[in-house]
Amino acid sequence: MFITRTRITLAAFAASALLFAAACGDDSDSTSGMDHGTTSSTAAAATSATRTDFDDADVTFLQMMYPHHAQAVDMAKMVPGHTQNPQLLALAAEVEKAQAPEMEQISALLQSFGKPAPTAGSGHEGHGMPGMMSAEQMLALEAASGAEFDRMWLEMMIEHHAGAIDMAKTELAEGVNPDAQALARAVIAAQEAEIATMRTMLGES
């Protein structure tokens, strides 16, 4: 009788243990499924989410500054093949080093606003952008060399930088996005300093 009672008790305990394990398994599966679903939903939301802390002035500034920078980089890349002037070679390298990464920053910012990434050719003719060189001016620069190239390049880049500074000041006055405004301040600081250097190289100060 004692053995039979013990067997019944053990069987009942085993059944309870199995039921408990099954319940835990169900809870775990269900929780895991919920976690996966939540994670997927969150990831999808994060991917589709765009920033809202910007206005039209921010977008215009970035869309115009990208091709503006692209032309400055093009001009900088001309220098090594057209002059041996060490000061100008160093300045051109600085222009390229500063503006190429800013182009990547501009592209990333526009994408975070839900806007298409710009291209170097967008507005490259200079419409609506102060300081942009015309196709004819770029061809004339390409055809020059030596001291003539140095003078043309410096005069054109001063005008180009002045245009970028004007655009950056408009952004500070009318834009609201903190990242775009930080970029505008960086443009003003760097390019005002480079204009001073270029004026000295031209003997204007």
mmCIF file of C-alpha atoms in Angstrom:
data_model
loop_
_atom_site.group_PDB
_atom_site.id
_atom_site.type_symbol
_atom_site.label_atom_id
_atom_site.label_comp_id
_atom_site.label_asym_id
_atom_site.label_seq_id
_atom_site.Cartn_x
_atom_site.Cartn_y
_atom_site.Cartn_z
ATOM 1 C CA MET A 1 0.000 0.000 0.000
ATOM 2 C CA PHE A 2 2.855 2.351 0.921
ATOM 3 C CA ILE A 3 4.612 1.563 -2.375
ATOM 4 C CA THR A 4 1.434 2.188 -4.380
ATOM 5 C CA ARG A 5 0.847 5.525 -2.638
ATOM 6 C CA THR A 6 4.455 6.528 -3.287
ATOM 7 C CA ARG A 7 4.141 5.640 -6.965
ATOM 8 C CA ILE A 8 0.960 7.724 -7.295
ATOM 9 C CA THR A 9 2.634 10.685 -5.587
ATOM 10 C CA LEU A 10 5.699 10.424 -7.851
ATOM 11 C CA ALA A 11 3.518 10.167 -10.955
ATOM 12 C CA ALA A 12 1.534 13.232 -9.916
ATOM 13 C CA PHE A 13 4.757 15.160 -9.249
ATOM 14 C CA ALA A 14 6.177 14.180 -12.638
ATOM 15 C CA ALA A 15 2.982 15.265 -14.409
ATOM 16 C CA SER A 16 3.058 18.599 -12.587
ATOM 17 C CA ALA A 17 6.699 19.100 -13.530
ATOM 18 C CA LEU A 18 5.922 18.395 -17.186
ATOM 19 C CA LEU A 19 3.018 20.835 -17.164
ATOM 20 C CA PHE A 20 5.196 23.508 -15.531
ATOM 21 C CA ALA A 21 7.972 22.985 -18.099
ATOM 22 C CA ALA A 22 5.487 23.202 -20.966
ATOM 23 C CA ALA A 23 4.027 26.382 -19.547
ATOM 24 C CA CYS A 24 7.495 27.910 -19.212
ATOM 25 C CA GLY A 25 8.290 26.904 -22.760
ATOM 26 C CA ASP A 26 5.107 28.549 -24.007
ATOM 27 C CA ASP A 27 5.801 31.725 -22.060
ATOM 28 C CA SER A 28 9.351 31.855 -23.357
ATOM 29 C CA ASP A 29 8.297 31.295 -26.949
ATOM 30 C CA SER A 30 5.566 33.838 -26.698
ATOM 31 C CA THR A 31 7.860 36.391 -25.055
ATOM 32 C CA SER A 32 10.572 35.686 -27.585
ATOM 33 C CA GLY A 33 8.113 36.137 -30.429
ATOM 34 C CA MET A 34 6.945 39.381 -28.902
ATOM 35 C CA ASP A 35 10.526 40.602 -28.535
ATOM 36 C CA HIS A 36 11.346 39.781 -32.139
ATOM 37 C CA GLY A 37 8.183 41.493 -33.335
ATOM 38 C CA THR A 38 8.834 44.560 -31.216
ATOM 39 C CA THR A 39 12.453 44.738 -32.320
ATOM 40 C CA SER A 40 11.457 44.459 -35.978
ATOM 41 C CA SER A 41 8.797 47.130 -35.606
ATOM 42 C CA THR A 42 11.208 49.457 -33.811
ATOM 43 C CA ALA A 43 13.892 48.936 -36.441
ATOM 44 C CA ALA A 44 11.408 49.593 -39.237
ATOM 45 C CA ALA A 45 10.176 52.738 -37.509
ATOM 46 C CA ALA A 46 13.731 53.961 -36.970
ATOM 47 C CA THR A 47 14.581 53.353 -40.613
ATOM 48 C CA SER A 48 11.549 55.218 -41.917
ATOM 49 C CA ALA A 49 11.722 58.048 -39.354
ATOM 50 C CA THR A 50 13.040 61.412 -40.511
ATOM 51 C CA ARG A 51 14.000 64.496 -38.581
ATOM 52 C CA THR A 52 11.561 67.357 -38.232
ATOM 53 C CA ASP A 53 13.880 69.985 -36.703
ATOM 54 C CA PHE A 54 14.535 71.832 -39.968
ATOM 55 C CA ASP A 55 12.900 74.341 -42.295
ATOM 56 C CA ASP A 56 13.066 75.252 -45.984
ATOM 57 C CA ALA A 57 16.055 77.543 -45.399
ATOM 58 C CA ASP A 58 18.079 74.615 -44.009
ATOM 59 C CA VAL A 59 17.237 72.450 -47.020
ATOM 60 C CA THR A 60 18.035 75.230 -49.505
ATOM 61 C CA PHE A 61 21.353 75.968 -47.800
ATOM 62 C CA LEU A 62 22.454 72.332 -47.890
ATOM 63 C CA GLN A 63 21.230 71.689 -51.438
ATOM 64 C CA MET A 64 23.113 74.754 -52.693
ATOM 65 C CA MET A 65 26.244 74.307 -50.590
ATOM 66 C CA TYR A 66 26.903 70.777 -51.877
ATOM 67 C CA PRO A 67 27.544 71.708 -55.538
ATOM 68 C CA HIS A 68 29.198 74.922 -54.357
ATOM 69 C CA HIS A 69 31.707 72.863 -52.361
ATOM 70 C CA ALA A 70 32.047 70.428 -55.267
ATOM 71 C CA GLN A 71 33.198 73.243 -57.557
ATOM 72 C CA ALA A 72 35.733 74.436 -54.968
ATOM 73 C CA VAL A 73 37.108 70.881 -54.754
ATOM 74 C CA ASP A 74 37.317 70.751 -58.574
ATOM 75 C CA MET A 75 39.275 74.003 -58.547
ATOM 76 C CA ALA A 76 41.575 72.706 -55.805
ATOM 77 C CA LYS A 77 42.295 69.552 -57.797
ATOM 78 C CA MET A 78 43.437 71.650 -60.778
ATOM 79 C CA VAL A 79 46.270 73.259 -58.825
ATOM 80 C CA PRO A 80 48.945 70.524 -58.826
ATOM 81 C CA GLY A 81 48.847 70.276 -62.637
ATOM 82 C CA HIS A 82 48.999 74.015 -63.307
ATOM 83 C CA THR A 83 51.468 75.589 -60.879
ATOM 84 C CA GLN A 84 54.556 74.921 -58.799
ATOM 85 C CA ASN A 85 53.672 77.651 -56.277
ATOM 86 C CA PRO A 86 54.130 75.928 -52.866
ATOM 87 C CA GLN A 87 51.785 78.334 -51.065
ATOM 88 C CA LEU A 88 49.017 77.726 -53.565
ATOM 89 C CA LEU A 89 49.596 73.955 -53.536
ATOM 90 C CA ALA A 90 49.278 73.950 -49.739
ATOM 91 C CA LEU A 91 46.162 76.150 -49.801
ATOM 92 C CA ALA A 92 44.457 73.998 -52.439
ATOM 93 C CA ALA A 93 45.171 70.877 -50.383
ATOM 94 C CA GLU A 94 43.556 72.570 -47.358
ATOM 95 C CA VAL A 95 40.473 73.549 -49.372
ATOM 96 C CA GLU A 96 40.002 69.975 -50.583
ATOM 97 C CA LYS A 97 40.680 68.523 -47.132
ATOM 98 C CA ALA A 98 38.069 70.780 -45.508
ATOM 99 C CA GLN A 99 35.304 70.740 -48.096
ATOM 100 C CA ALA A 100 35.213 67.087 -49.190
ATOM 101 C CA PRO A 101 34.209 65.837 -45.687
ATOM 102 C CA GLU A 102 31.660 68.668 -45.405
ATOM 103 C CA MET A 103 30.055 67.380 -48.608
ATOM 104 C CA GLU A 104 29.575 63.993 -46.914
ATOM 105 C CA GLN A 105 28.070 65.739 -43.885
ATOM 106 C CA ILE A 106 25.680 67.708 -46.128
ATOM 107 C CA SER A 107 24.560 64.541 -47.895
ATOM 108 C CA ALA A 108 23.922 62.731 -44.587
ATOM 109 C CA LEU A 109 21.972 65.700 -43.188
ATOM 110 C CA LEU A 110 19.721 65.954 -46.232
ATOM 111 C CA GLN A 111 19.006 62.224 -46.077
ATOM 112 C CA SER A 112 18.126 62.562 -42.375
ATOM 113 C CA PHE A 113 15.602 65.228 -43.426
ATOM 114 C CA GLY A 114 14.057 62.737 -45.853
ATOM 115 C CA LYS A 115 15.509 64.629 -48.841
ATOM 116 C CA PRO A 116 17.448 63.001 -51.691
ATOM 117 C CA ALA A 117 21.230 63.066 -51.487
ATOM 118 C CA PRO A 118 22.569 65.875 -53.674
ATOM 119 C CA THR A 119 24.960 65.438 -56.569
ATOM 120 C CA ALA A 120 27.914 67.577 -57.605
ATOM 121 C CA GLY A 121 26.101 68.452 -60.813
ATOM 122 C CA SER A 122 22.921 69.749 -59.173
ATOM 123 C CA GLY A 123 22.911 73.464 -59.846
ATOM 124 C CA HIS A 124 26.569 73.267 -60.865
ATOM 125 C CA GLU A 125 26.017 75.952 -63.512
ATOM 126 C CA GLY A 126 25.751 78.431 -60.665
ATOM 127 C CA HIS A 127 22.108 79.483 -60.952
ATOM 128 C CA GLY A 128 21.029 81.071 -57.684
ATOM 129 C CA MET A 129 24.344 80.418 -55.954
ATOM 130 C CA PRO A 130 26.610 83.373 -55.200
ATOM 131 C CA GLY A 131 30.263 82.881 -56.038
ATOM 132 C CA MET A 132 29.824 79.973 -58.444
ATOM 133 C CA MET A 133 32.059 80.083 -61.525
ATOM 134 C CA SER A 134 30.534 79.724 -64.981
ATOM 135 C CA ALA A 135 31.575 76.911 -67.327
ATOM 136 C CA GLU A 136 33.519 79.479 -69.362
ATOM 137 C CA GLN A 137 35.448 80.671 -66.301
ATOM 138 C CA MET A 138 36.331 77.088 -65.363
ATOM 139 C CA LEU A 139 37.584 76.421 -68.915
ATOM 140 C CA ALA A 140 39.695 79.600 -68.832
ATOM 141 C CA LEU A 141 41.215 78.523 -65.521
ATOM 142 C CA GLU A 142 41.928 75.070 -66.906
ATOM 143 C CA ALA A 143 43.758 76.639 -69.864
ATOM 144 C CA ALA A 144 45.997 78.873 -67.714
ATOM 145 C CA SER A 145 49.293 77.952 -66.059
ATOM 146 C CA GLY A 146 52.060 79.376 -63.898
ATOM 147 C CA ALA A 147 51.679 82.905 -62.510
ATOM 148 C CA GLU A 148 48.571 83.573 -64.628
ATOM 149 C CA PHE A 149 46.886 80.482 -63.209
ATOM 150 C CA ASP A 150 47.865 81.481 -59.661
ATOM 151 C CA ARG A 151 46.290 84.938 -60.033
ATOM 152 C CA MET A 152 43.118 83.625 -61.694
ATOM 153 C CA TRP A 153 42.694 80.845 -59.174
ATOM 154 C CA LEU A 154 43.105 83.134 -56.180
ATOM 155 C CA GLU A 155 40.735 85.782 -57.552
ATOM 156 C CA MET A 156 38.125 83.174 -58.435
ATOM 157 C CA MET A 157 38.413 81.341 -55.118
ATOM 158 C CA ILE A 158 38.061 84.594 -53.157
ATOM 159 C CA GLU A 159 34.820 85.266 -55.030
ATOM 160 C CA HIS A 160 33.754 81.647 -54.542
ATOM 161 C CA HIS A 161 34.424 81.744 -50.787
ATOM 162 C CA ALA A 162 32.627 85.096 -50.439
ATOM 163 C CA GLY A 163 29.559 83.495 -52.027
ATOM 164 C CA ALA A 164 29.699 80.556 -49.606
ATOM 165 C CA ILE A 165 29.959 82.961 -46.668
ATOM 166 C CA ASP A 166 26.870 84.861 -47.896
ATOM 167 C CA MET A 167 24.932 81.593 -48.129
ATOM 168 C CA ALA A 168 26.084 80.555 -44.655
ATOM 169 C CA LYS A 169 24.993 83.900 -43.178
ATOM 170 C CA THR A 170 21.546 83.463 -44.744
ATOM 171 C CA GLU A 171 21.356 80.018 -43.133
ATOM 172 C CA LEU A 172 22.198 81.480 -39.718
ATOM 173 C CA ALA A 173 19.510 84.142 -40.156
ATOM 174 C CA GLU A 174 16.739 81.925 -41.533
ATOM 175 C CA GLY A 175 17.529 78.277 -40.745
ATOM 176 C CA VAL A 176 16.625 76.396 -37.561
ATOM 177 C CA ASN A 177 18.495 73.097 -37.733
ATOM 178 C CA PRO A 178 21.404 73.043 -35.244
ATOM 179 C CA ASP A 179 23.611 70.821 -37.424
ATOM 180 C CA ALA A 180 23.104 72.931 -40.549
ATOM 181 C CA GLN A 181 23.801 76.066 -38.522
ATOM 182 C CA ALA A 182 26.966 74.552 -37.054
ATOM 183 C CA LEU A 183 28.109 73.792 -40.598
ATOM 184 C CA ALA A 184 27.330 77.385 -41.629
ATOM 185 C CA ARG A 185 29.438 78.734 -38.764
ATOM 186 C CA ALA A 186 32.313 76.414 -39.724
ATOM 187 C CA VAL A 187 32.104 77.586 -43.355
ATOM 188 C CA ILE A 188 32.236 81.246 -42.318
ATOM 189 C CA ALA A 189 35.194 80.774 -39.958
ATOM 190 C CA ALA A 190 37.291 78.675 -42.346
ATOM 191 C CA GLN A 191 36.577 80.603 -45.509
ATOM 192 C CA GLU A 192 37.025 84.078 -44.008
ATOM 193 C CA ALA A 193 40.471 82.943 -42.833
ATOM 194 C CA GLU A 194 41.291 81.540 -46.287
ATOM 195 C CA ILE A 195 40.148 84.756 -47.988
ATOM 196 C CA ALA A 196 42.568 86.715 -45.777
ATOM 197 C CA THR A 197 45.380 84.320 -46.778
ATOM 198 C CA MET A 198 44.517 84.595 -50.475
ATOM 199 C CA ARG A 199 44.390 88.386 -50.362
ATOM 200 C CA THR A 200 47.859 88.387 -48.814
ATOM 201 C CA MET A 201 49.084 86.050 -51.573
ATOM 202 C CA LEU A 202 47.730 88.473 -54.166
ATOM 203 C CA GLY A 203 49.491 91.363 -52.421
ATOM 204 C CA GLU A 204 46.183 93.031 -51.568
ATOM 205 C CA SER A 205 46.869 93.435 -47.874
#
